[in-house]
């Protein structure tokens, strides 16, 4: 299957639905294998429609009866739904269908998770619940009645009535079907309250299974901080009387922003010091904020069609990144955001799965919940904010919320509010939404008679379906440093709009050192010839935190590339620079921890590939290990002091200060374990009173091959905690020695606790293998074959998880002919699988089409 498949959906073909929906009434009579869904929907002709047959989406539904205005009708079944003759004016549609939540392993629509009923309707899951125009531009208020012998019965909106075995909910705000939610089960709540700035008293609950009740406090605190932040920064107030969050063990995504009833993967909401790491706490804080912020950027204003997905996701990611920066450290947050962008989105942009932030077509919308839509979509918002300034951004957002509240909007609507609010012409900037690929910016510099000239040129490599690229509007933030390290020109945002442009800075007494792309002001690759001495200078003196970190990162990457390609020894200049950073107590510990981190092996592979070399994953792995050992030897005493000095005393707190100290301490421990044979790590493992330090110590022991006893002890301690055991599985697959990776993972899949139908457990093992670059790309091909075997098995059970795991193969064209042949063989084996899902078939076709 490919994008020229007959079932391909094209943005250009959009037409409004034939009818508007004025009201939806749903009754659910719950039963594991025979739930009845009774719908009563008020339709009226849509004056904006061009007409056509009345069509309702529906999949895997058993129709009991259908009526129009009380009279029985016999709809005609078509692919993906039904058509029916309808009156010329308003009418009421009634239908009763039967569905089987118990056997719904795809986790779309209404399904069961360990005895609990729950839903996931984004993007197109509602059509597996009842017949309906399942598209985001059809919005209506919903009234829901749930009947079932379970203590907790939840849906969207406000509770209006309940009794023994039933409950009724009403959501007064029009919403598309993808935001519908229902949860029913034996749950308990962690309650709280929030008073909005206008005085509305909101009831808050996190609903969980009873054993998880002690893991809710941080999630609730994050929710309340998110609500307050959105009022203060964006002027957005919550609009219902209750806000519910439910933790679900079996969930394909991180969380879902259903109006008033957010459904969360348990891993994205449950945390305690004993069971969650600092990274888990940060992730939970971010995801809770993200889903809450969707209340306005996604729910009150949704997207007209799925091509506009970035409108809600890119904007909401940008907002949750702002929130995290305000709550923790903007410098550290920005570095982490860019690390994630480069690891996932740059990789996507440079391979067969490249697509614009707003795609022009798709076969399966689930395959476009990508880093390009989310993370690059957020970067586009950030660039827009830099170009119009804080005041212009604020005015535009206020106008957006006023003009489009209750709308299903488009990218054109979004850009128009900025044009109207600021007077800027954004027609060229709009290309960021339509052009795929990561732009390259080449740098040339000259200095003469006190004038520094910076010449920038932009190119974007060809991507599938887009061989030619037009110039973009690229904000390039630049500052200039004098030879003694003083900042002589503070940050200035240059607007690169042509293929090549020159910018001048006058009145300088000496040639400056330019700090270019400060704050990572645009999602581009900077191509700049720079000496190791100049990079070390920027690492020591740059006043921009991101570029200070970037200088060290690039210096390390240059050293590693020489070690890989030339057999060079670790550069003493790099070791000295890292030692200076490690010792610099004026720097945030979290920043120092990031500065001591080395480039990822996938990042190095991409760097080599872009320079015209064929990367060898084993050579990359060996070079990284060699450099780690050299750092440990050179910085041994400094690292030992850091390890002692960064110990956090007192009760565990997941705040930025304590987490930063633990991060730097863990960084030191990783290097020290190469010197002391794991003595400190073993001691830390045995005495740790929180998961951050316990898991960090276990990782160090695994890294040096001395974790057998600790792994067994960890399992005995945590075997009843599903989320902690995901960590146990994931750590082993991601840190397995390259030559043993396939055998380690095969052994894990034979473990009695490997529940392959649970997305978290499957991802912990197979995702860990894919992240183990040298192990996954072992020349034997054993890991390729193992992953393919499991994807063939998983696809008929859970197509979404299968399709997303296929991205492990997206970089296959980087590697040598033997590895390419092995990967192609496995992809073709997948493609030949009988009845391969639409999700996976599209992904295989796109990857093979590279």
PDB file of C-alpha atoms in Angstrom, residues 174-318:
ATOM      1  CA  UNK A 174     -19.872  21.021  20.863  1.00  0.00           C
ATOM      2  CA  UNK A 175     -17.144  18.508  20.125  1.00  0.00           C
ATOM      3  CA  UNK A 176     -16.152  16.106  17.358  1.00  0.00           C
ATOM      4  CA  UNK A 177     -16.568  12.382  17.930  1.00  0.00           C
ATOM      5  CA  UNK A 178     -12.812  11.852  18.350  1.00  0.00           C
ATOM      6  CA  UNK A 179     -13.077  13.624  21.731  1.00  0.00           C
ATOM      7  CA  UNK A 180     -15.766  11.277  23.068  1.00  0.00           C
ATOM      8  CA  UNK A 181     -14.772   9.270  26.135  1.00  0.00           C
ATOM      9  CA  UNK A 182     -16.272   6.642  28.393  1.00  0.00           C
ATOM     10  CA  UNK A 183     -14.728   4.777  31.313  1.00  0.00           C
ATOM     11  CA  UNK A 184     -16.427   2.234  33.564  1.00  0.00           C
ATOM     12  CA  UNK A 185     -14.795   0.092  36.216  1.00  0.00           C
ATOM     13  CA  UNK A 186     -13.966  -0.643  39.811  1.00  0.00           C
ATOM     14  CA  UNK A 187     -11.931   2.513  40.440  1.00  0.00           C
ATOM     15  CA  UNK A 188     -11.086   4.848  43.303  1.00  0.00           C
ATOM     16  CA  UNK A 189     -10.366   8.553  43.068  1.00  0.00           C
ATOM     17  CA  UNK A 190      -7.698  10.928  44.291  1.00  0.00           C
ATOM     18  CA  UNK A 191      -9.791  14.125  44.660  1.00  0.00           C
ATOM     19  CA  UNK A 192      -8.977  17.811  44.811  1.00  0.00           C
ATOM     20  CA  UNK A 193     -10.500  21.142  43.814  1.00  0.00           C
ATOM     21  CA  UNK A 194      -9.487  24.184  41.801  1.00  0.00           C
ATOM     22  CA  UNK A 195     -11.057  27.642  41.807  1.00  0.00           C
ATOM     23  CA  UNK A 196     -10.746  29.441  38.497  1.00  0.00           C
ATOM     24  CA  UNK A 197      -9.985  33.130  38.278  1.00  0.00           C
ATOM     25  CA  UNK A 198     -13.680  33.895  37.680  1.00  0.00           C
ATOM     26  CA  UNK A 199     -14.633  31.915  40.790  1.00  0.00           C
ATOM     27  CA  UNK A 200     -15.816  28.642  39.232  1.00  0.00           C
ATOM     28  CA  UNK A 201     -15.262  25.773  41.671  1.00  0.00           C
ATOM     29  CA  UNK A 202     -13.991  22.758  39.727  1.00  0.00           C
ATOM     30  CA  UNK A 203     -13.965  19.219  41.102  1.00  0.00           C
ATOM     31  CA  UNK A 204     -10.769  17.362  40.151  1.00  0.00           C
ATOM     32  CA  UNK A 205     -10.249  13.594  40.241  1.00  0.00           C
ATOM     33  CA  UNK A 206      -7.606  11.111  39.192  1.00  0.00           C
ATOM     34  CA  UNK A 207      -9.283   7.691  38.912  1.00  0.00           C
ATOM     35  CA  UNK A 208      -7.128   4.582  39.389  1.00  0.00           C
ATOM     36  CA  UNK A 209      -7.217   1.010  40.606  1.00  0.00           C
ATOM     37  CA  UNK A 210      -6.985   0.923  44.377  1.00  0.00           C
ATOM     38  CA  UNK A 211      -3.306  -0.222  44.616  1.00  0.00           C
ATOM     39  CA  UNK A 212      -2.275   2.827  42.565  1.00  0.00           C
ATOM     40  CA  UNK A 213      -3.950   5.431  44.767  1.00  0.00           C
ATOM     41  CA  UNK A 214      -0.663   6.371  46.437  1.00  0.00           C
ATOM     42  CA  UNK A 215       0.828   7.325  43.054  1.00  0.00           C
ATOM     43  CA  UNK A 216      -1.548  10.190  42.207  1.00  0.00           C
ATOM     44  CA  UNK A 217      -0.374  13.172  44.268  1.00  0.00           C
ATOM     45  CA  UNK A 218       2.232  14.480  41.825  1.00  0.00           C
ATOM     46  CA  UNK A 219      -0.131  14.175  38.858  1.00  0.00           C
ATOM     47  CA  UNK A 220      -2.787  16.162  40.699  1.00  0.00           C
ATOM     48  CA  UNK A 221      -0.290  18.853  41.656  1.00  0.00           C
ATOM     49  CA  UNK A 222       0.875  19.078  38.026  1.00  0.00           C
ATOM     50  CA  UNK A 223      -2.741  19.441  36.877  1.00  0.00           C
ATOM     51  CA  UNK A 224      -3.432  22.327  39.255  1.00  0.00           C
ATOM     52  CA  UNK A 225      -0.221  24.087  38.265  1.00  0.00           C
ATOM     53  CA  UNK A 226      -1.162  23.653  34.598  1.00  0.00           C
ATOM     54  CA  UNK A 227      -4.611  25.161  35.159  1.00  0.00           C
ATOM     55  CA  UNK A 228      -3.122  28.154  36.946  1.00  0.00           C
ATOM     56  CA  UNK A 229      -0.407  28.653  34.312  1.00  0.00           C
ATOM     57  CA  UNK A 230      -2.895  28.598  31.439  1.00  0.00           C
ATOM     58  CA  UNK A 231      -4.933  31.307  33.139  1.00  0.00           C
ATOM     59  CA  UNK A 232      -1.914  33.489  33.836  1.00  0.00           C
ATOM     60  CA  UNK A 233       0.016  33.085  30.568  1.00  0.00           C
ATOM     61  CA  UNK A 234      -2.707  32.513  27.951  1.00  0.00           C
ATOM     62  CA  UNK A 235      -5.807  33.813  29.747  1.00  0.00           C
ATOM     63  CA  UNK A 236      -7.550  30.458  29.310  1.00  0.00           C
ATOM     64  CA  UNK A 237      -9.957  29.309  32.022  1.00  0.00           C
ATOM     65  CA  UNK A 238     -11.445  25.846  32.489  1.00  0.00           C
ATOM     66  CA  UNK A 239     -15.082  25.655  31.440  1.00  0.00           C
ATOM     67  CA  UNK A 240     -16.730  22.636  33.124  1.00  0.00           C
ATOM     68  CA  UNK A 241     -17.629  21.778  36.721  1.00  0.00           C
ATOM     69  CA  UNK A 242     -15.469  18.645  36.838  1.00  0.00           C
ATOM     70  CA  UNK A 243     -12.170  17.501  35.371  1.00  0.00           C
ATOM     71  CA  UNK A 244     -11.436  13.780  35.476  1.00  0.00           C
ATOM     72  CA  UNK A 245      -8.269  11.854  34.623  1.00  0.00           C
ATOM     73  CA  UNK A 246      -8.266   8.056  34.388  1.00  0.00           C
ATOM     74  CA  UNK A 247      -5.174   5.816  34.399  1.00  0.00           C
ATOM     75  CA  UNK A 248      -5.415   2.881  31.964  1.00  0.00           C
ATOM     76  CA  UNK A 249      -2.835   0.087  31.681  1.00  0.00           C
ATOM     77  CA  UNK A 250      -3.542  -0.816  28.048  1.00  0.00           C
ATOM     78  CA  UNK A 251      -3.280   2.299  25.901  1.00  0.00           C
ATOM     79  CA  UNK A 252      -1.639   2.893  22.522  1.00  0.00           C
ATOM     80  CA  UNK A 253      -0.660   6.493  23.208  1.00  0.00           C
ATOM     81  CA  UNK A 254       0.596   8.582  26.125  1.00  0.00           C
ATOM     82  CA  UNK A 255      -2.735  10.210  26.892  1.00  0.00           C
ATOM     83  CA  UNK A 256      -5.860  11.638  25.289  1.00  0.00           C
ATOM     84  CA  UNK A 257      -7.444  15.053  25.807  1.00  0.00           C
ATOM     85  CA  UNK A 258     -11.118  14.013  25.700  1.00  0.00           C
ATOM     86  CA  UNK A 259     -13.236  16.930  26.910  1.00  0.00           C
ATOM     87  CA  UNK A 260     -13.419  16.837  30.724  1.00  0.00           C
ATOM     88  CA  UNK A 261     -12.335  13.174  30.872  1.00  0.00           C
ATOM     89  CA  UNK A 262      -8.670  12.725  29.990  1.00  0.00           C
ATOM     90  CA  UNK A 263      -7.653   9.091  29.557  1.00  0.00           C
ATOM     91  CA  UNK A 264      -3.993   8.441  30.342  1.00  0.00           C
ATOM     92  CA  UNK A 265      -1.612   5.602  29.813  1.00  0.00           C
ATOM     93  CA  UNK A 266      -0.780   4.626  33.411  1.00  0.00           C
ATOM     94  CA  UNK A 267       2.882   5.378  32.755  1.00  0.00           C
ATOM     95  CA  UNK A 268       2.004   9.006  31.989  1.00  0.00           C
ATOM     96  CA  UNK A 269       0.230   9.796  35.263  1.00  0.00           C
ATOM     97  CA  UNK A 270       1.234   7.410  38.070  1.00  0.00           C
ATOM     98  CA  UNK A 271       4.360   8.215  40.074  1.00  0.00           C
ATOM     99  CA  UNK A 272       5.901   7.814  43.485  1.00  0.00           C
ATOM    100  CA  UNK A 273       9.540   8.330  44.534  1.00  0.00           C
ATOM    101  CA  UNK A 274       9.993   4.570  44.952  1.00  0.00           C
ATOM    102  CA  UNK A 275       8.619   3.618  41.516  1.00  0.00           C
ATOM    103  CA  UNK A 276       9.240   6.582  39.176  1.00  0.00           C
ATOM    104  CA  UNK A 277      12.448   8.274  38.061  1.00  0.00           C
ATOM    105  CA  UNK A 278      13.046  12.003  37.763  1.00  0.00           C
ATOM    106  CA  UNK A 279      12.541  11.579  34.013  1.00  0.00           C
ATOM    107  CA  UNK A 280       9.180   9.935  34.676  1.00  0.00           C
ATOM    108  CA  UNK A 281       8.110  12.826  36.892  1.00  0.00           C
ATOM    109  CA  UNK A 282       9.146  15.364  34.246  1.00  0.00           C
ATOM    110  CA  UNK A 283       7.303  13.403  31.537  1.00  0.00           C
ATOM    111  CA  UNK A 284       4.156  13.169  33.665  1.00  0.00           C
ATOM    112  CA  UNK A 285       4.229  16.895  34.377  1.00  0.00           C
ATOM    113  CA  UNK A 286       4.617  17.643  30.663  1.00  0.00           C
ATOM    114  CA  UNK A 287       1.919  15.241  29.455  1.00  0.00           C
ATOM    115  CA  UNK A 288      -0.636  16.316  32.043  1.00  0.00           C
ATOM    116  CA  UNK A 289      -0.009  19.927  31.024  1.00  0.00           C
ATOM    117  CA  UNK A 290      -0.225  19.014  27.335  1.00  0.00           C
ATOM    118  CA  UNK A 291      -3.576  17.251  27.638  1.00  0.00           C
ATOM    119  CA  UNK A 292      -5.011  19.969  29.853  1.00  0.00           C
ATOM    120  CA  UNK A 293      -3.871  22.730  27.471  1.00  0.00           C
ATOM    121  CA  UNK A 294      -5.737  20.907  24.699  1.00  0.00           C
ATOM    122  CA  UNK A 295      -8.942  22.047  26.392  1.00  0.00           C
ATOM    123  CA  UNK A 296      -8.581  25.250  24.372  1.00  0.00           C
ATOM    124  CA  UNK A 297      -6.028  24.349  21.690  1.00  0.00           C
ATOM    125  CA  UNK A 298      -7.700  21.189  20.437  1.00  0.00           C
ATOM    126  CA  UNK A 299     -11.102  20.984  22.073  1.00  0.00           C
ATOM    127  CA  UNK A 300     -12.704  24.432  22.129  1.00  0.00           C
ATOM    128  CA  UNK A 301     -10.874  25.039  18.840  1.00  0.00           C
ATOM    129  CA  UNK A 302     -10.322  21.797  16.970  1.00  0.00           C
ATOM    130  CA  UNK A 303      -9.009  20.971  13.493  1.00  0.00           C
ATOM    131  CA  UNK A 304     -11.223  21.005  10.409  1.00  0.00           C
ATOM    132  CA  UNK A 305      -9.743  17.773   9.065  1.00  0.00           C
ATOM    133  CA  UNK A 306      -6.862  15.471   9.969  1.00  0.00           C
ATOM    134  CA  UNK A 307      -4.502  17.272   7.605  1.00  0.00           C
ATOM    135  CA  UNK A 308      -4.636  20.141  10.117  1.00  0.00           C
ATOM    136  CA  UNK A 309      -3.489  17.879  12.971  1.00  0.00           C
ATOM    137  CA  UNK A 310      -0.439  20.080  13.586  1.00  0.00           C
ATOM    138  CA  UNK A 311      -2.784  22.990  14.314  1.00  0.00           C
ATOM    139  CA  UNK A 312      -3.746  21.462  17.637  1.00  0.00           C
ATOM    140  CA  UNK A 313      -0.714  19.277  18.343  1.00  0.00           C
ATOM    141  CA  UNK A 314       2.113  21.611  17.330  1.00  0.00           C
ATOM    142  CA  UNK A 315       0.567  24.524  19.236  1.00  0.00           C
ATOM    143  CA  UNK A 316      -0.116  22.422  22.324  1.00  0.00           C
ATOM    144  CA  UNK A 317       3.390  20.929  22.336  1.00  0.00           C
ATOM    145  CA  UNK A 318       4.781  24.466  22.148  1.00  0.00           C
TER     146      UNK A 318
END
